[in-house]
Amino acid sequence: MSSPFPGMDPYFEGELWSPFHHELTLAVKHQLAPKLEPRYYPFTEKYFLAEAWDGLEIAQGGFYPDVGVAKQPFEGPPLASSAVLEAPVELKIPMRRQVPQMRIEIRDVEKRRLVTVLEFLSPANKNNPGRKQYLRKRNKIIHSSVHLVEFDLLRRGQRLPMKGDLPESDFFVYMSRAEKRPPTGVWPIALSQVLPPIPIPLLAGDPDVILDLQQAVRDAYDAGRFRTVINYREPPDVPLSAAQMTWAEQILNSTA
């Protein structure tokens, strides 16, 4: 059974994002592959971005804990000279963990040239330090002859840098044709909207193929069997506005 929501399901914006991201990438690949034959093939590519670890925010110059640090000295019993040498306090070392990301690289079959990159933004893409890494990778693409399509289906995190203000919206899709840059097509999408079809550009002379983004989300939802793990009786991990929560409750009550 598919998601009860007409567009993006807000219950993926939390601990379920990583498995959904994986299933969505595969769903898009499987949808595009027959449309791209015989000249192109959509390869899945995995890479890693750094993410803050264990509740710590990483800022320029170091790590900053999200809780206060006690200023009083430790008041434990004095250590005897014959005591076992064990530390009286144990803390954690802040570390950056490497978070796996998946994207789709469309290449021509004959020469394996990279033609188009499809990126599905995650929390690691949208927050530092991973955002800085991603923007460096993105900068290399936008200064090349490769098309770039980016899907931002998360309400939280920093939006992609653009010249000019983005309209107020919950989600965005950005489509940058290599031959037209810097102009970039932008699709603002509200939570209540059905996700739009997105043209995927290829080499000059070949028509775009159309990605049914909404169908890809449905296929990812079904393939991951997420209806068995999502508790729609509880609010989503990332809070909705009051108006959005009322709208969501109406949908969930009508499909219960």
PDB file of C-alpha atoms in Angstrom:
ATOM      1  CA  MET A   1       0.000   0.000   0.000  1.00  0.00           C
ATOM      2  CA  SER A   2       1.416   3.358  -1.040  1.00  0.00           C
ATOM      3  CA  SER A   3       1.888   6.488   1.024  1.00  0.00           C
ATOM      4  CA  PRO A   4      -1.343   8.277   1.981  1.00  0.00           C
ATOM      5  CA  PHE A   5       0.120  11.625   0.947  1.00  0.00           C
ATOM      6  CA  PRO A   6      -0.346  12.943  -2.615  1.00  0.00           C
ATOM      7  CA  GLY A   7       3.252  14.130  -3.010  1.00  0.00           C
ATOM      8  CA  MET A   8       6.273  13.809  -0.758  1.00  0.00           C
ATOM      9  CA  ASP A   9       5.676  11.919   2.488  1.00  0.00           C
ATOM     10  CA  PRO A  10       6.853  14.111   5.433  1.00  0.00           C
ATOM     11  CA  TYR A  11       7.450  11.000   7.548  1.00  0.00           C
ATOM     12  CA  PHE A  12      10.645  10.332   5.593  1.00  0.00           C
ATOM     13  CA  GLU A  13      12.253  13.520   6.918  1.00  0.00           C
ATOM     14  CA  GLY A  14      13.861  11.892   9.907  1.00  0.00           C
ATOM     15  CA  GLU A  15      15.395   8.561  10.823  1.00  0.00           C
ATOM     16  CA  LEU A  16      13.896   6.882   7.745  1.00  0.00           C
ATOM     17  CA  TRP A  17      15.561   9.268   5.303  1.00  0.00           C
ATOM     18  CA  SER A  18      18.624   7.104   4.644  1.00  0.00           C
ATOM     19  CA  PRO A  19      16.740   3.922   3.628  1.00  0.00           C
ATOM     20  CA  PHE A  20      14.241   5.994   1.630  1.00  0.00           C
ATOM     21  CA  HIS A  21      17.083   7.830  -0.138  1.00  0.00           C
ATOM     22  CA  HIS A  22      18.517   4.451  -1.146  1.00  0.00           C
ATOM     23  CA  GLU A  23      15.194   3.127  -2.458  1.00  0.00           C
ATOM     24  CA  LEU A  24      14.403   6.385  -4.290  1.00  0.00           C
ATOM     25  CA  THR A  25      17.734   6.335  -6.126  1.00  0.00           C
ATOM     26  CA  LEU A  26      17.092   2.774  -7.286  1.00  0.00           C
ATOM     27  CA  ALA A  27      13.490   3.584  -8.270  1.00  0.00           C
ATOM     28  CA  VAL A  28      14.653   6.502 -10.423  1.00  0.00           C
ATOM     29  CA  LYS A  29      17.330   4.339 -12.019  1.00  0.00           C
ATOM     30  CA  HIS A  30      14.880   1.547 -12.840  1.00  0.00           C
ATOM     31  CA  GLN A  31      12.374   4.007 -14.294  1.00  0.00           C
ATOM     32  CA  LEU A  32      14.938   5.782 -16.472  1.00  0.00           C
ATOM     33  CA  ALA A  33      16.900   2.769 -17.731  1.00  0.00           C
ATOM     34  CA  PRO A  34      14.390   1.609 -20.404  1.00  0.00           C
ATOM     35  CA  LYS A  35      13.754   5.220 -21.463  1.00  0.00           C
ATOM     36  CA  LEU A  36      17.477   5.767 -22.018  1.00  0.00           C
ATOM     37  CA  GLU A  37      18.141   2.620 -24.048  1.00  0.00           C
ATOM     38  CA  PRO A  38      20.017   1.918 -26.217  1.00  0.00           C
ATOM     39  CA  ARG A  39      22.324   4.947 -26.171  1.00  0.00           C
ATOM     40  CA  TYR A  40      22.568   5.722 -22.458  1.00  0.00           C
ATOM     41  CA  TYR A  41      22.653   3.914 -19.128  1.00  0.00           C
ATOM     42  CA  PRO A  42      22.006   5.251 -15.579  1.00  0.00           C
ATOM     43  CA  PHE A  43      24.797   4.114 -13.246  1.00  0.00           C
ATOM     44  CA  THR A  44      24.426   4.448  -9.480  1.00  0.00           C
ATOM     45  CA  GLU A  45      27.433   6.056  -7.831  1.00  0.00           C
ATOM     46  CA  LYS A  46      28.187   5.982  -4.093  1.00  0.00           C
ATOM     47  CA  TYR A  47      30.305   8.600  -2.358  1.00  0.00           C
ATOM     48  CA  PHE A  48      30.764   9.789   1.205  1.00  0.00           C
ATOM     49  CA  LEU A  49      30.263  13.098   2.993  1.00  0.00           C
ATOM     50  CA  ALA A  50      31.316  14.077   6.502  1.00  0.00           C
ATOM     51  CA  GLU A  51      28.583  14.618   9.051  1.00  0.00           C
ATOM     52  CA  ALA A  52      28.578  15.808  12.660  1.00  0.00           C
ATOM     53  CA  TRP A  53      28.700  12.941  15.140  1.00  0.00           C
ATOM     54  CA  ASP A  54      26.790  12.230  18.320  1.00  0.00           C
ATOM     55  CA  GLY A  55      24.928  15.497  18.692  1.00  0.00           C
ATOM     56  CA  LEU A  56      27.882  17.784  18.002  1.00  0.00           C
ATOM     57  CA  GLU A  57      27.863  20.690  15.612  1.00  0.00           C
ATOM     58  CA  ILE A  58      31.012  21.204  13.572  1.00  0.00           C
ATOM     59  CA  ALA A  59      31.924  24.822  12.934  1.00  0.00           C
ATOM     60  CA  GLN A  60      34.987  26.558  11.567  1.00  0.00           C
ATOM     61  CA  GLY A  61      37.806  26.149  14.005  1.00  0.00           C
ATOM     62  CA  GLY A  62      36.578  23.070  15.821  1.00  0.00           C
ATOM     63  CA  PHE A  63      33.755  21.159  17.434  1.00  0.00           C
ATOM     64  CA  TYR A  64      31.095  22.685  19.627  1.00  0.00           C
ATOM     65  CA  PRO A  65      28.998  20.491  21.940  1.00  0.00           C
ATOM     66  CA  ASP A  66      25.249  21.059  22.084  1.00  0.00           C
ATOM     67  CA  VAL A  67      25.267  20.949  25.916  1.00  0.00           C
ATOM     68  CA  GLY A  68      27.017  23.129  28.491  1.00  0.00           C
ATOM     69  CA  VAL A  69      30.347  22.130  30.020  1.00  0.00           C
ATOM     70  CA  ALA A  70      30.625  22.076  33.825  1.00  0.00           C
ATOM     71  CA  LYS A  71      33.099  24.648  35.112  1.00  0.00           C
ATOM     72  CA  GLN A  72      33.455  23.147  38.623  1.00  0.00           C
ATOM     73  CA  PRO A  73      36.493  20.941  39.199  1.00  0.00           C
ATOM     74  CA  PHE A  74      36.006  17.222  39.571  1.00  0.00           C
ATOM     75  CA  GLU A  75      35.476  16.417  43.256  1.00  0.00           C
ATOM     76  CA  GLY A  76      36.241  12.721  43.513  1.00  0.00           C
ATOM     77  CA  PRO A  77      38.142  10.844  46.174  1.00  0.00           C
ATOM     78  CA  PRO A  78      41.909  11.299  46.185  1.00  0.00           C
ATOM     79  CA  LEU A  79      43.819   8.726  44.199  1.00  0.00           C
ATOM     80  CA  ALA A  80      46.052   6.485  46.307  1.00  0.00           C
ATOM     81  CA  SER A  81      49.421   5.602  44.877  1.00  0.00           C
ATOM     82  CA  SER A  82      48.430   1.939  44.770  1.00  0.00           C
ATOM     83  CA  ALA A  83      45.068   2.539  43.056  1.00  0.00           C
ATOM     84  CA  VAL A  84      44.294   0.950  39.677  1.00  0.00           C
ATOM     85  CA  LEU A  85      45.075   3.499  36.971  1.00  0.00           C
ATOM     86  CA  GLU A  86      41.584   3.991  35.620  1.00  0.00           C
ATOM     87  CA  ALA A  87      40.292   7.383  34.547  1.00  0.00           C
ATOM     88  CA  PRO A  88      37.730   8.803  36.980  1.00  0.00           C
ATOM     89  CA  VAL A  89      35.744  10.331  34.097  1.00  0.00           C
ATOM     90  CA  GLU A  90      34.979   8.943  30.647  1.00  0.00           C
ATOM     91  CA  LEU A  91      33.886  11.198  27.762  1.00  0.00           C
ATOM     92  CA  LYS A  92      33.605  10.771  24.022  1.00  0.00           C
ATOM     93  CA  ILE A  93      35.993  12.114  21.412  1.00  0.00           C
ATOM     94  CA  PRO A  94      34.041  14.158  18.831  1.00  0.00           C
ATOM     95  CA  MET A  95      34.532  12.531  15.443  1.00  0.00           C
ATOM     96  CA  ARG A  96      33.299  13.061  11.943  1.00  0.00           C
ATOM     97  CA  ARG A  97      31.558  10.056  10.514  1.00  0.00           C
ATOM     98  CA  GLN A  98      31.415   9.413   6.793  1.00  0.00           C
ATOM     99  CA  VAL A  99      27.820   9.190   5.584  1.00  0.00           C
ATOM    100  CA  PRO A 100      27.191   7.293   2.326  1.00  0.00           C
ATOM    101  CA  GLN A 101      25.386   9.149  -0.464  1.00  0.00           C
ATOM    102  CA  MET A 102      24.021   7.828  -3.750  1.00  0.00           C
ATOM    103  CA  ARG A 103      23.575   9.620  -7.032  1.00  0.00           C
ATOM    104  CA  ILE A 104      22.820   8.625 -10.616  1.00  0.00           C
ATOM    105  CA  GLU A 105      25.311   9.213 -13.414  1.00  0.00           C
ATOM    106  CA  ILE A 106      23.884   8.957 -16.919  1.00  0.00           C
ATOM    107  CA  ARG A 107      26.616   7.948 -19.348  1.00  0.00           C
ATOM    108  CA  ASP A 108      26.581   7.206 -23.040  1.00  0.00           C
ATOM    109  CA  VAL A 109      27.054   3.492 -23.656  1.00  0.00           C
ATOM    110  CA  GLU A 110      29.624   3.804 -26.445  1.00  0.00           C
ATOM    111  CA  LYS A 111      32.259   5.940 -24.704  1.00  0.00           C
ATOM    112  CA  ARG A 112      31.057   5.934 -21.084  1.00  0.00           C
ATOM    113  CA  ARG A 113      31.117   9.740 -21.125  1.00  0.00           C
ATOM    114  CA  LEU A 114      29.407  11.379 -18.179  1.00  0.00           C
ATOM    115  CA  VAL A 115      26.391  13.219 -19.568  1.00  0.00           C
ATOM    116  CA  THR A 116      24.041  14.020 -16.668  1.00  0.00           C
ATOM    117  CA  VAL A 117      24.249  13.786 -12.879  1.00  0.00           C
ATOM    118  CA  LEU A 118      21.151  13.349 -10.712  1.00  0.00           C
ATOM    119  CA  GLU A 119      21.709  14.266  -7.065  1.00  0.00           C
ATOM    120  CA  PHE A 120      19.241  13.532  -4.263  1.00  0.00           C
ATOM    121  CA  LEU A 121      20.116  15.929  -1.460  1.00  0.00           C
ATOM    122  CA  SER A 122      20.297  14.535   2.052  1.00  0.00           C
ATOM    123  CA  PRO A 123      20.874  16.162   5.464  1.00  0.00           C
ATOM    124  CA  ALA A 124      24.622  15.661   4.920  1.00  0.00           C
ATOM    125  CA  ASN A 125      24.441  17.624   1.638  1.00  0.00           C
ATOM    126  CA  LYS A 126      22.534  20.462   3.304  1.00  0.00           C
ATOM    127  CA  ASN A 127      24.507  20.946   6.526  1.00  0.00           C
ATOM    128  CA  ASN A 128      28.189  21.501   7.230  1.00  0.00           C
ATOM    129  CA  PRO A 129      30.724  19.988   7.002  1.00  0.00           C
ATOM    130  CA  GLY A 130      29.171  17.770   4.303  1.00  0.00           C
ATOM    131  CA  ARG A 131      27.611  20.743   2.554  1.00  0.00           C
ATOM    132  CA  LYS A 132      31.032  22.282   1.921  1.00  0.00           C
ATOM    133  CA  GLN A 133      32.249  19.008   0.426  1.00  0.00           C
ATOM    134  CA  TYR A 134      29.148  18.723  -1.740  1.00  0.00           C
ATOM    135  CA  LEU A 135      29.386  22.284  -3.021  1.00  0.00           C
ATOM    136  CA  ARG A 136      32.973  21.638  -4.099  1.00  0.00           C
ATOM    137  CA  LYS A 137      31.840  18.585  -6.080  1.00  0.00           C
ATOM    138  CA  ARG A 138      28.919  20.581  -7.465  1.00  0.00           C
ATOM    139  CA  ASN A 139      31.202  23.424  -8.544  1.00  0.00           C
ATOM    140  CA  LYS A 140      33.264  21.033 -10.655  1.00  0.00           C
ATOM    141  CA  ILE A 141      30.128  19.814 -12.425  1.00  0.00           C
ATOM    142  CA  ILE A 142      28.687  23.252 -13.149  1.00  0.00           C
ATOM    143  CA  HIS A 143      32.000  24.281 -14.728  1.00  0.00           C
ATOM    144  CA  SER A 144      31.942  21.269 -17.028  1.00  0.00           C
ATOM    145  CA  SER A 145      29.825  20.091 -19.969  1.00  0.00           C
ATOM    146  CA  VAL A 146      27.748  17.829 -17.700  1.00  0.00           C
ATOM    147  CA  HIS A 147      24.062  18.514 -16.993  1.00  0.00           C
ATOM    148  CA  LEU A 148      23.022  18.581 -13.333  1.00  0.00           C
ATOM    149  CA  VAL A 149      19.620  17.784 -11.805  1.00  0.00           C
ATOM    150  CA  GLU A 150      19.266  18.187  -8.033  1.00  0.00           C
ATOM    151  CA  PHE A 151      16.315  17.015  -5.951  1.00  0.00           C
ATOM    152  CA  ASP A 152      15.838  18.742  -2.595  1.00  0.00           C
ATOM    153  CA  LEU A 153      12.992  16.834  -0.920  1.00  0.00           C
ATOM    154  CA  LEU A 154      13.837  17.964   2.607  1.00  0.00           C
ATOM    155  CA  ARG A 155      12.327  20.968   4.357  1.00  0.00           C
ATOM    156  CA  ARG A 156      15.247  21.436   6.756  1.00  0.00           C
ATOM    157  CA  GLY A 157      18.834  22.404   6.024  1.00  0.00           C
ATOM    158  CA  GLN A 158      20.397  25.080   3.856  1.00  0.00           C
ATOM    159  CA  ARG A 159      19.126  25.514   0.328  1.00  0.00           C
ATOM    160  CA  LEU A 160      21.463  25.438  -2.642  1.00  0.00           C
ATOM    161  CA  PRO A 161      23.191  28.756  -3.365  1.00  0.00           C
ATOM    162  CA  MET A 162      21.492  30.596  -6.208  1.00  0.00           C
ATOM    163  CA  LYS A 163      21.617  34.145  -7.532  1.00  0.00           C
ATOM    164  CA  GLY A 164      18.282  35.625  -6.576  1.00  0.00           C
ATOM    165  CA  ASP A 165      15.829  34.569  -3.900  1.00  0.00           C
ATOM    166  CA  LEU A 166      14.091  31.235  -4.052  1.00  0.00           C
ATOM    167  CA  PRO A 167      10.315  31.419  -3.621  1.00  0.00           C
ATOM    168  CA  GLU A 168       8.891  30.138  -0.353  1.00  0.00           C
ATOM    169  CA  SER A 169       8.299  26.427  -0.759  1.00  0.00           C
ATOM    170  CA  ASP A 170       8.839  23.091   0.962  1.00  0.00           C
ATOM    171  CA  PHE A 171      10.815  21.279  -1.735  1.00  0.00           C
ATOM    172  CA  PHE A 172      12.754  22.145  -4.876  1.00  0.00           C
ATOM    173  CA  VAL A 173      14.077  20.507  -8.007  1.00  0.00           C
ATOM    174  CA  TYR A 174      16.888  22.266  -9.888  1.00  0.00           C
ATOM    175  CA  MET A 175      17.744  21.442 -13.490  1.00  0.00           C
ATOM    176  CA  SER A 176      20.905  22.981 -14.916  1.00  0.00           C
ATOM    177  CA  ARG A 177      21.571  22.416 -18.615  1.00  0.00           C
ATOM    178  CA  ALA A 178      25.271  22.645 -19.385  1.00  0.00           C
ATOM    179  CA  GLU A 179      24.758  24.714 -22.546  1.00  0.00           C
ATOM    180  CA  LYS A 180      22.517  27.267 -20.779  1.00  0.00           C
ATOM    181  CA  ARG A 181      24.348  27.852 -17.511  1.00  0.00           C
ATOM    182  CA  PRO A 182      24.203  29.911 -15.367  1.00  0.00           C
ATOM    183  CA  PRO A 183      20.378  30.016 -15.867  1.00  0.00           C
ATOM    184  CA  THR A 184      18.838  27.053 -14.038  1.00  0.00           C
ATOM    185  CA  GLY A 185      15.291  25.736 -14.089  1.00  0.00           C
ATOM    186  CA  VAL A 186      13.721  25.580 -10.627  1.00  0.00           C
ATOM    187  CA  TRP A 187      10.562  23.717  -9.598  1.00  0.00           C
ATOM    188  CA  PRO A 188       9.186  24.917  -6.209  1.00  0.00           C
ATOM    189  CA  ILE A 189       6.944  22.206  -4.726  1.00  0.00           C
ATOM    190  CA  ALA A 190       4.606  22.513  -1.746  1.00  0.00           C
ATOM    191  CA  LEU A 191       4.099  19.597   0.625  1.00  0.00           C
ATOM    192  CA  SER A 192       0.480  19.344  -0.498  1.00  0.00           C
ATOM    193  CA  GLN A 193       1.372  19.136  -4.206  1.00  0.00           C
ATOM    194  CA  VAL A 194       1.875  16.093  -6.396  1.00  0.00           C
ATOM    195  CA  LEU A 195       5.531  15.948  -7.437  1.00  0.00           C
ATOM    196  CA  PRO A 196       5.973  17.156 -11.024  1.00  0.00           C
ATOM    197  CA  PRO A 197       7.483  15.311 -14.013  1.00  0.00           C
ATOM    198  CA  ILE A 198      11.064  16.450 -14.549  1.00  0.00           C
ATOM    199  CA  PRO A 199      12.883  16.580 -17.938  1.00  0.00           C
ATOM    200  CA  ILE A 200      16.297  14.925 -17.862  1.00  0.00           C
ATOM    201  CA  PRO A 201      18.663  16.442 -20.472  1.00  0.00           C
ATOM    202  CA  LEU A 202      21.033  14.357 -22.576  1.00  0.00           C
ATOM    203  CA  LEU A 203      23.594  15.012 -25.309  1.00  0.00           C
ATOM    204  CA  ALA A 204      22.871  17.642 -27.945  1.00  0.00           C
ATOM    205  CA  GLY A 205      20.474  16.364 -30.589  1.00  0.00           C
ATOM    206  CA  ASP A 206      18.766  13.869 -28.270  1.00  0.00           C
ATOM    207  CA  PRO A 207      15.429  14.770 -26.679  1.00  0.00           C
ATOM    208  CA  ASP A 208      15.019  14.898 -22.922  1.00  0.00           C
ATOM    209  CA  VAL A 209      13.659  11.864 -21.154  1.00  0.00           C
ATOM    210  CA  ILE A 210      10.924  12.516 -18.612  1.00  0.00           C
ATOM    211  CA  LEU A 211      11.235  11.368 -15.023  1.00  0.00           C
ATOM    212  CA  ASP A 212       7.894  10.752 -13.323  1.00  0.00           C
ATOM    213  CA  LEU A 213       9.127  11.852  -9.924  1.00  0.00           C
ATOM    214  CA  GLN A 214       5.878  11.064  -8.145  1.00  0.00           C
ATOM    215  CA  GLN A 215       5.859   7.529  -9.509  1.00  0.00           C
ATOM    216  CA  ALA A 216       9.473   7.101  -8.404  1.00  0.00           C
ATOM    217  CA  VAL A 217       8.522   8.109  -4.847  1.00  0.00           C
ATOM    218  CA  ARG A 218       5.604   5.662  -4.896  1.00  0.00           C
ATOM    219  CA  ASP A 219       7.841   2.879  -6.190  1.00  0.00           C
ATOM    220  CA  ALA A 220      10.453   3.612  -3.511  1.00  0.00           C
ATOM    221  CA  TYR A 221       7.771   3.586  -0.808  1.00  0.00           C
ATOM    222  CA  ASP A 222       6.402   0.256  -1.982  1.00  0.00           C
ATOM    223  CA  ALA A 223       9.790  -1.393  -2.577  1.00  0.00           C
ATOM    224  CA  GLY A 224      10.951  -0.457   0.908  1.00  0.00           C
ATOM    225  CA  ARG A 225       7.636  -1.595   2.442  1.00  0.00           C
ATOM    226  CA  PHE A 226       7.692   1.583   4.508  1.00  0.00           C
ATOM    227  CA  ARG A 227       4.005   1.328   5.432  1.00  0.00           C
ATOM    228  CA  THR A 228       5.007  -1.430   7.868  1.00  0.00           C
ATOM    229  CA  VAL A 229       7.465   0.789   9.792  1.00  0.00           C
ATOM    230  CA  ILE A 230       5.933   4.281   9.664  1.00  0.00           C
ATOM    231  CA  ASN A 231       3.658   5.065  12.593  1.00  0.00           C
ATOM    232  CA  TYR A 232       1.203   7.580  11.174  1.00  0.00           C
ATOM    233  CA  ARG A 233      -0.494   7.870  14.577  1.00  0.00           C
ATOM    234  CA  GLU A 234       2.494   9.884  15.795  1.00  0.00           C
ATOM    235  CA  PRO A 235       3.679  13.258  14.400  1.00  0.00           C
ATOM    236  CA  PRO A 236       6.621  13.159  11.946  1.00  0.00           C
ATOM    237  CA  ASP A 237      10.192  13.562  13.190  1.00  0.00           C
ATOM    238  CA  VAL A 238      10.502  16.957  11.498  1.00  0.00           C
ATOM    239  CA  PRO A 239       7.573  19.044  12.777  1.00  0.00           C
ATOM    240  CA  LEU A 240       4.939  20.416  10.439  1.00  0.00           C
ATOM    241  CA  SER A 241       3.441  23.874  10.706  1.00  0.00           C
ATOM    242  CA  ALA A 242       0.027  24.101  12.352  1.00  0.00           C
ATOM    243  CA  ALA A 243      -1.688  24.398   8.960  1.00  0.00           C
ATOM    244  CA  GLN A 244       0.305  21.514   7.515  1.00  0.00           C
ATOM    245  CA  MET A 245      -0.436  19.345  10.553  1.00  0.00           C
ATOM    246  CA  THR A 246      -4.163  19.987  10.169  1.00  0.00           C
ATOM    247  CA  TRP A 247      -3.921  19.080   6.486  1.00  0.00           C
ATOM    248  CA  ALA A 248      -1.917  15.932   7.264  1.00  0.00           C
ATOM    249  CA  GLU A 249      -4.363  14.810   9.959  1.00  0.00           C
ATOM    250  CA  GLN A 250      -7.269  15.197   7.531  1.00  0.00           C
ATOM    251  CA  ILE A 251      -5.487  12.980   4.998  1.00  0.00           C
ATOM    252  CA  LEU A 252      -4.488  10.366   7.557  1.00  0.00           C
ATOM    253  CA  ASN A 253      -7.982  10.256   9.065  1.00  0.00           C
ATOM    254  CA  SER A 254      -9.544   9.810   5.640  1.00  0.00           C
ATOM    255  CA  THR A 255      -7.228   6.879   4.808  1.00  0.00           C
ATOM    256  CA  ALA A 256      -7.269   5.177   8.202  1.00  0.00           C
TER     257      ALA A 256
END
